Coordinates of C-alpha atoms in Angstrom, one line a residue:
M1 CA 0.0 0.0 0.0
V2 CA 1.2 3.5 -0.9
N3 CA 1.7 5.9 2.1
W4 CA 1.3 9.6 2.1
R5 CA 2.0 12.9 3.9
F6 CA 0.5 16.3 2.9
V7 CA 2.6 19.4 2.4
I8 CA 1.0 22.9 2.0
T9 CA 2.1 24.4 -1.3
N10 CA 2.4 28.1 -2.1
A11 CA -1.1 27.9 -3.7
G12 CA -2.6 26.8 -0.4
I13 CA -3.5 23.4 -1.7
P14 CA -2.1 20.4 0.2
S15 CA 0.3 18.3 -1.9
V16 CA 1.1 14.6 -1.4
D17 CA 4.5 13.6 0.0
F18 CA 5.7 10.3 -1.4
S19 CA 8.9 10.2 0.7
E20 CA 10.1 7.1 2.6
E21 CA 9.8 9.0 5.9
S22 CA 6.1 9.7 5.1
S23 CA 5.7 6.0 4.3
R24 CA 7.0 5.0 7.7
R25 CA 4.8 7.5 9.5
R26 CA 1.8 6.3 7.6
S27 CA 2.4 2.7 8.5
V28 CA 2.7 3.6 12.2
I29 CA -0.2 6.0 12.4
G30 CA -2.7 4.0 10.3
G31 CA -6.2 5.2 9.3
D32 CA -7.3 7.6 6.6
A33 CA -4.6 10.3 6.2
R34 CA -6.7 12.4 4.0
P35 CA -7.9 15.8 5.3
Q36 CA -11.7 16.3 5.6
W37 CA -11.9 18.6 2.6
M38 CA -10.4 15.9 0.4
R39 CA -12.8 13.2 1.6
S40 CA -15.7 15.6 1.0
L41 CA -14.5 16.5 -2.4
S42 CA -14.1 12.8 -3.3
L43 CA -17.8 12.3 -2.5
S44 CA -18.8 15.3 -4.6
V45 CA -16.7 14.2 -7.6
A46 CA -18.3 10.8 -7.5
K47 CA -21.7 12.4 -7.6
W48 CA -20.7 14.6 -10.5
L49 CA -19.4 11.6 -12.4
E50 CA -22.7 10.0 -12.0
I51 CA -24.5 13.0 -13.6
V52 CA -22.1 13.7 -16.5
P53 CA -22.7 11.4 -19.5
K54 CA -19.9 8.9 -20.1
Q55 CA -20.7 8.0 -23.7
S56 CA -18.3 9.6 -26.2
L57 CA -19.9 12.1 -28.5
N58 CA -19.4 11.1 -32.1
P59 CA -18.7 13.7 -34.8
L60 CA -21.3 14.2 -37.5
K61 CA -20.6 12.4 -40.7
R62 CA -20.0 14.7 -43.6
T63 CA -21.3 14.1 -47.1
V64 CA -21.1 16.1 -50.3
E65 CA -24.7 17.2 -49.8
N66 CA -25.0 17.9 -46.1
I67 CA -21.9 20.0 -45.9
K68 CA -23.7 22.6 -48.1
D69 CA -26.4 23.0 -45.5
P70 CA -25.8 25.9 -43.1
L71 CA -27.8 24.2 -40.4
Y72 CA -25.7 21.0 -40.7
R73 CA -22.5 23.0 -40.4
F74 CA -23.8 24.7 -37.3
F75 CA -24.7 21.4 -35.6
E76 CA -21.3 20.1 -36.6
R77 CA -19.6 23.0 -34.8
E78 CA -21.8 22.4 -31.7
C79 CA -20.9 18.8 -31.5
T80 CA -17.2 19.6 -31.8
I81 CA -17.4 22.0 -28.9
G82 CA -19.4 19.6 -26.8
R83 CA -17.2 16.6 -27.6
N84 CA -14.0 18.5 -26.7
L85 CA -15.5 19.9 -23.5
L86 CA -17.0 16.6 -22.4
K87 CA -13.5 15.0 -22.8
T88 CA -11.9 17.7 -20.7
V89 CA -14.6 17.5 -17.9
L90 CA -14.4 13.7 -17.6
Q91 CA -10.6 13.7 -17.7
D92 CA -10.4 16.4 -15.0
L93 CA -13.0 14.8 -12.7
N94 CA -11.3 11.4 -13.0
D95 CA -7.9 12.8 -12.3
V96 CA -9.2 14.7 -9.2
A97 CA -10.9 11.5 -8.1
Q98 CA -7.6 9.6 -8.4
V99 CA -5.8 12.3 -6.4
C100 CA -8.5 12.3 -3.7
E101 CA -8.1 8.5 -3.5
L102 CA -4.4 9.0 -3.1
K103 CA -3.7 7.1 -6.3
K104 CA -2.3 9.9 -8.4
K105 CA 0.3 12.7 -7.9
Q106 CA -0.8 16.3 -8.1
T107 CA 0.3 18.7 -10.8
N108 CA -0.1 22.5 -10.9
Y109 CA -3.1 22.1 -13.1
I110 CA -4.8 19.5 -10.8
R111 CA -4.1 21.8 -7.8
G112 CA -6.0 24.5 -9.6
L113 CA -8.9 22.1 -10.1
L114 CA -8.8 21.0 -6.5
S115 CA -9.0 24.7 -5.4
D116 CA -11.9 25.5 -7.8
L117 CA -13.9 22.4 -7.2
Q118 CA -13.6 22.6 -3.4
K119 CA -15.0 26.1 -3.6
G120 CA -17.8 25.2 -6.0
I121 CA -16.2 27.4 -8.8
I122 CA -16.4 26.5 -12.4
P123 CA -12.8 25.8 -13.6
K124 CA -11.5 28.2 -16.2
S125 CA -10.7 25.3 -18.6
W126 CA -14.4 24.3 -18.5
N127 CA -15.8 27.8 -19.0
R128 CA -16.1 27.7 -22.8
Y129 CA -19.6 29.1 -23.2
T130 CA -21.6 31.9 -21.7
V131 CA -23.3 31.4 -18.3
P132 CA -24.2 33.9 -15.6
G133 CA -21.3 35.0 -13.5
S134 CA -23.1 33.9 -10.4
T135 CA -23.5 30.3 -11.6
T136 CA -21.9 27.7 -9.2
L137 CA -20.6 24.3 -10.0
N138 CA -23.5 22.1 -9.1
P139 CA -26.1 23.7 -11.4
W140 CA -23.4 24.0 -14.1
I141 CA -22.8 20.3 -14.0
V142 CA -26.5 19.5 -14.4
D143 CA -26.9 22.1 -17.2
F144 CA -23.8 20.9 -19.1
S145 CA -25.0 17.3 -18.9
E146 CA -28.3 18.2 -20.4
R147 CA -26.5 20.0 -23.2
I148 CA -24.5 16.9 -24.0
R149 CA -27.7 14.7 -24.0
Q150 CA -29.2 17.1 -26.6
L151 CA -26.1 16.7 -28.7
Y152 CA -26.5 12.9 -28.6
N153 CA -30.0 13.4 -30.1
I154 CA -28.6 15.7 -32.7
V155 CA -26.0 13.1 -33.7
E156 CA -28.7 10.4 -34.0
A157 CA -31.0 12.7 -36.1
A158 CA -28.1 13.5 -38.4
K159 CA -27.7 9.8 -39.1
K160 CA -31.2 9.8 -40.5
G161 CA -30.6 12.6 -42.9
Q162 CA -31.0 16.4 -43.3
T163 CA -34.8 16.3 -42.9
A164 CA -34.7 14.6 -39.5
L165 CA -32.0 17.1 -38.4
K166 CA -34.1 20.0 -39.5
E167 CA -37.3 18.7 -37.8
L168 CA -35.6 18.1 -34.5
T169 CA -37.0 20.1 -31.6
V170 CA -34.0 22.2 -30.3
W171 CA -33.6 23.4 -26.7
L172 CA -32.3 26.8 -27.7
G173 CA -30.8 27.6 -24.3
G174 CA -28.9 24.3 -24.4
L175 CA -26.9 25.3 -27.5
F176 CA -23.4 26.8 -27.1
S177 CA -24.2 29.6 -29.6
Q178 CA -27.9 30.5 -29.8
E179 CA -27.4 33.5 -32.2
A180 CA -25.6 31.2 -34.6
Y181 CA -28.5 28.8 -34.6
I182 CA -31.0 31.5 -35.5
T183 CA -28.6 32.7 -38.3
A184 CA -28.2 29.2 -39.6
T185 CA -32.0 28.6 -39.8
R186 CA -32.3 31.8 -41.8
Q187 CA -29.5 30.9 -44.2
S188 CA -30.9 27.4 -44.6
V189 CA -34.3 28.7 -45.6
A190 CA -32.8 31.3 -48.0
Q191 CA -30.7 28.7 -49.6
C192 CA -33.6 26.2 -49.9
K193 CA -36.1 28.8 -51.3
G194 CA -33.7 30.8 -53.3
Y195 CA -34.5 34.0 -51.4
S196 CA -32.1 36.7 -50.2
L197 CA -31.5 37.0 -46.5
E198 CA -32.8 40.5 -46.5
E199 CA -36.2 39.3 -47.7
L200 CA -36.8 37.0 -44.8
Q201 CA -38.6 38.0 -41.6
L202 CA -39.1 36.0 -38.5
K203 CA -42.6 34.8 -37.6
V204 CA -43.4 33.1 -34.3
S205 CA -46.2 31.0 -32.8
V206 CA -46.5 29.3 -29.4
H207 CA -48.0 25.8 -29.0
E208 CA -48.7 23.3 -26.2
K209 CA -47.0 20.5 -28.1
P210 CA -44.9 20.0 -31.2
V211 CA -46.7 20.8 -34.5
E212 CA -46.0 20.0 -38.1
L213 CA -43.2 22.0 -39.7
D214 CA -42.8 23.1 -43.3
S215 CA -39.5 23.7 -45.1
S216 CA -39.3 27.3 -43.6
S217 CA -40.1 26.4 -40.0
F218 CA -38.2 25.1 -37.0
G219 CA -39.2 23.9 -33.5
I220 CA -37.7 25.4 -30.3
S221 CA -38.3 24.3 -26.7
G222 CA -37.3 25.6 -23.3
L223 CA -38.0 29.3 -23.7
K224 CA -39.2 31.2 -20.6
L225 CA -41.6 34.2 -20.8
M226 CA -41.2 36.6 -18.0
G227 CA -44.1 38.8 -16.9
A228 CA -46.7 37.7 -19.5
V229 CA -48.7 34.8 -20.7
Q230 CA -49.9 33.6 -24.1
V231 CA -53.8 33.4 -24.2
D232 CA -55.7 32.6 -27.5
N233 CA -52.5 33.4 -29.5
K234 CA -52.2 36.8 -27.9
L235 CA -49.8 38.1 -25.4
K236 CA -51.1 39.4 -22.1
I237 CA -49.5 41.0 -19.0
S238 CA -49.4 38.6 -16.1
E239 CA -48.4 38.6 -12.4
D240 CA -46.6 35.3 -13.0
I241 CA -42.9 35.7 -12.8
I242 CA -42.1 33.0 -15.4
T243 CA -44.2 31.1 -17.9
D244 CA -42.8 28.1 -19.8
L245 CA -43.2 28.2 -23.5
T246 CA -43.5 24.5 -24.2
Y247 CA -43.0 24.6 -27.9
T248 CA -42.2 27.6 -30.1
K249 CA -42.4 27.5 -33.8
I250 CA -40.3 30.0 -35.7
S251 CA -40.7 30.5 -39.4
W252 CA -38.7 32.6 -41.9
V253 CA -41.1 34.2 -44.3
R254 CA -40.7 36.8 -47.0
S255 CA -41.9 40.2 -45.9
Q256 CA -44.4 40.4 -48.8
D257 CA -45.9 37.1 -47.7
L258 CA -46.4 38.0 -44.1
P259 CA -50.2 38.2 -43.3
S260 CA -51.4 41.5 -42.1
S261 CA -52.0 41.5 -38.4
G262 CA -53.2 43.9 -35.8
K263 CA -51.3 45.3 -32.8
Q264 CA -48.0 43.6 -32.1
I265 CA -45.2 43.8 -29.5
T266 CA -41.6 43.1 -30.2
L267 CA -40.0 41.3 -27.2
P268 CA -36.3 40.8 -26.6
V269 CA -35.0 37.2 -26.3
Y270 CA -32.1 37.1 -23.8
L271 CA -29.7 34.3 -23.1
N272 CA -30.4 34.2 -19.4
N273 CA -31.8 36.3 -16.5
T274 CA -28.8 38.7 -16.4
R275 CA -30.3 40.1 -19.7
T276 CA -26.8 41.0 -20.9
V277 CA -26.8 38.9 -24.1
L278 CA -29.5 39.6 -26.6
V279 CA -30.1 36.6 -28.8
E280 CA -33.0 37.8 -31.0
T281 CA -36.3 39.7 -31.0
L282 CA -39.7 38.2 -31.6
K283 CA -43.0 39.7 -32.5
F284 CA -46.2 38.7 -30.8
D285 CA -49.9 39.7 -31.3
T286 CA -51.4 41.5 -28.4
N287 CA -54.2 43.9 -27.4
E288 CA -52.4 45.3 -24.5
S289 CA -49.5 47.7 -23.9
K290 CA -47.0 48.5 -21.1
F291 CA -45.0 45.4 -21.8
Y292 CA -41.7 47.4 -21.8
E293 CA -42.6 49.2 -18.5
R294 CA -43.2 45.8 -16.9
G295 CA -39.9 44.4 -18.2
V296 CA -41.5 41.6 -20.2
A297 CA -38.9 39.5 -22.0
I298 CA -38.1 36.0 -23.1
L299 CA -35.2 33.9 -21.6
C300 CA -33.5 31.0 -23.3
T301 CA -32.5 29.4 -20.0
S302 CA -33.3 29.9 -16.4
L303 CA -29.7 29.0 -15.3
S304 CA -28.5 31.6 -12.8

């Protein structure tokens, strides 16, 4: 059995002493030589490893046809980001688990991980997409794991062809680049229909469940409406803080083909509740006003 002694480094993180003297002391003293923080961190890492998906994320398979599709290229980039980050997260957690079990020597990089994870801080090497600055490690782990599971679904849809990929309901907040997705849908429709990008305007409708999509439409889930509700296809002020928009259908339509409608309100779509990243704006039918005074907006994710 390997025996250990802990030495405080300049960074304030205990390092393991592998010396013969330490080995003799360990054999005499007996018991668990690990400090309490390391035992606690070991339990936390084990729980995180239970949450994070273990299955490797396969790259999308390119063909002569699908590489021409802006939407396919977008999902290919998303899967690349997710695959690389998943590999980093799993490797880091397993390394920390090994250190906490006294089976691996510490490096400067691992000491930094120990410091961050012990404090519930997202390590810098994991912070590759935008989240609120106040987000702590536990909700980040859960959120990241759901993002990876969505990417598994994207990979499976891509195997079935471009139609299946386009008709896939997308959790907008779970993408690494929401603005790029909206742009890719617009480019895809323009390419398919032979329209210019400038001709296309965004039309939105909210539904209780997925609906049939045409070649110009896409399905989005997970949006959060703050301070209003959708009743009979019209937006109304509400005292409810957040209302889930179960299924949102977005369509790119030429301006000249948009049906004339009555009063409308343009709402900002923010990435999260910090309201610092604007993703898009959406127009809704309404008979009311004072939406802006009430701070009504749409969020892609409730992560905070």
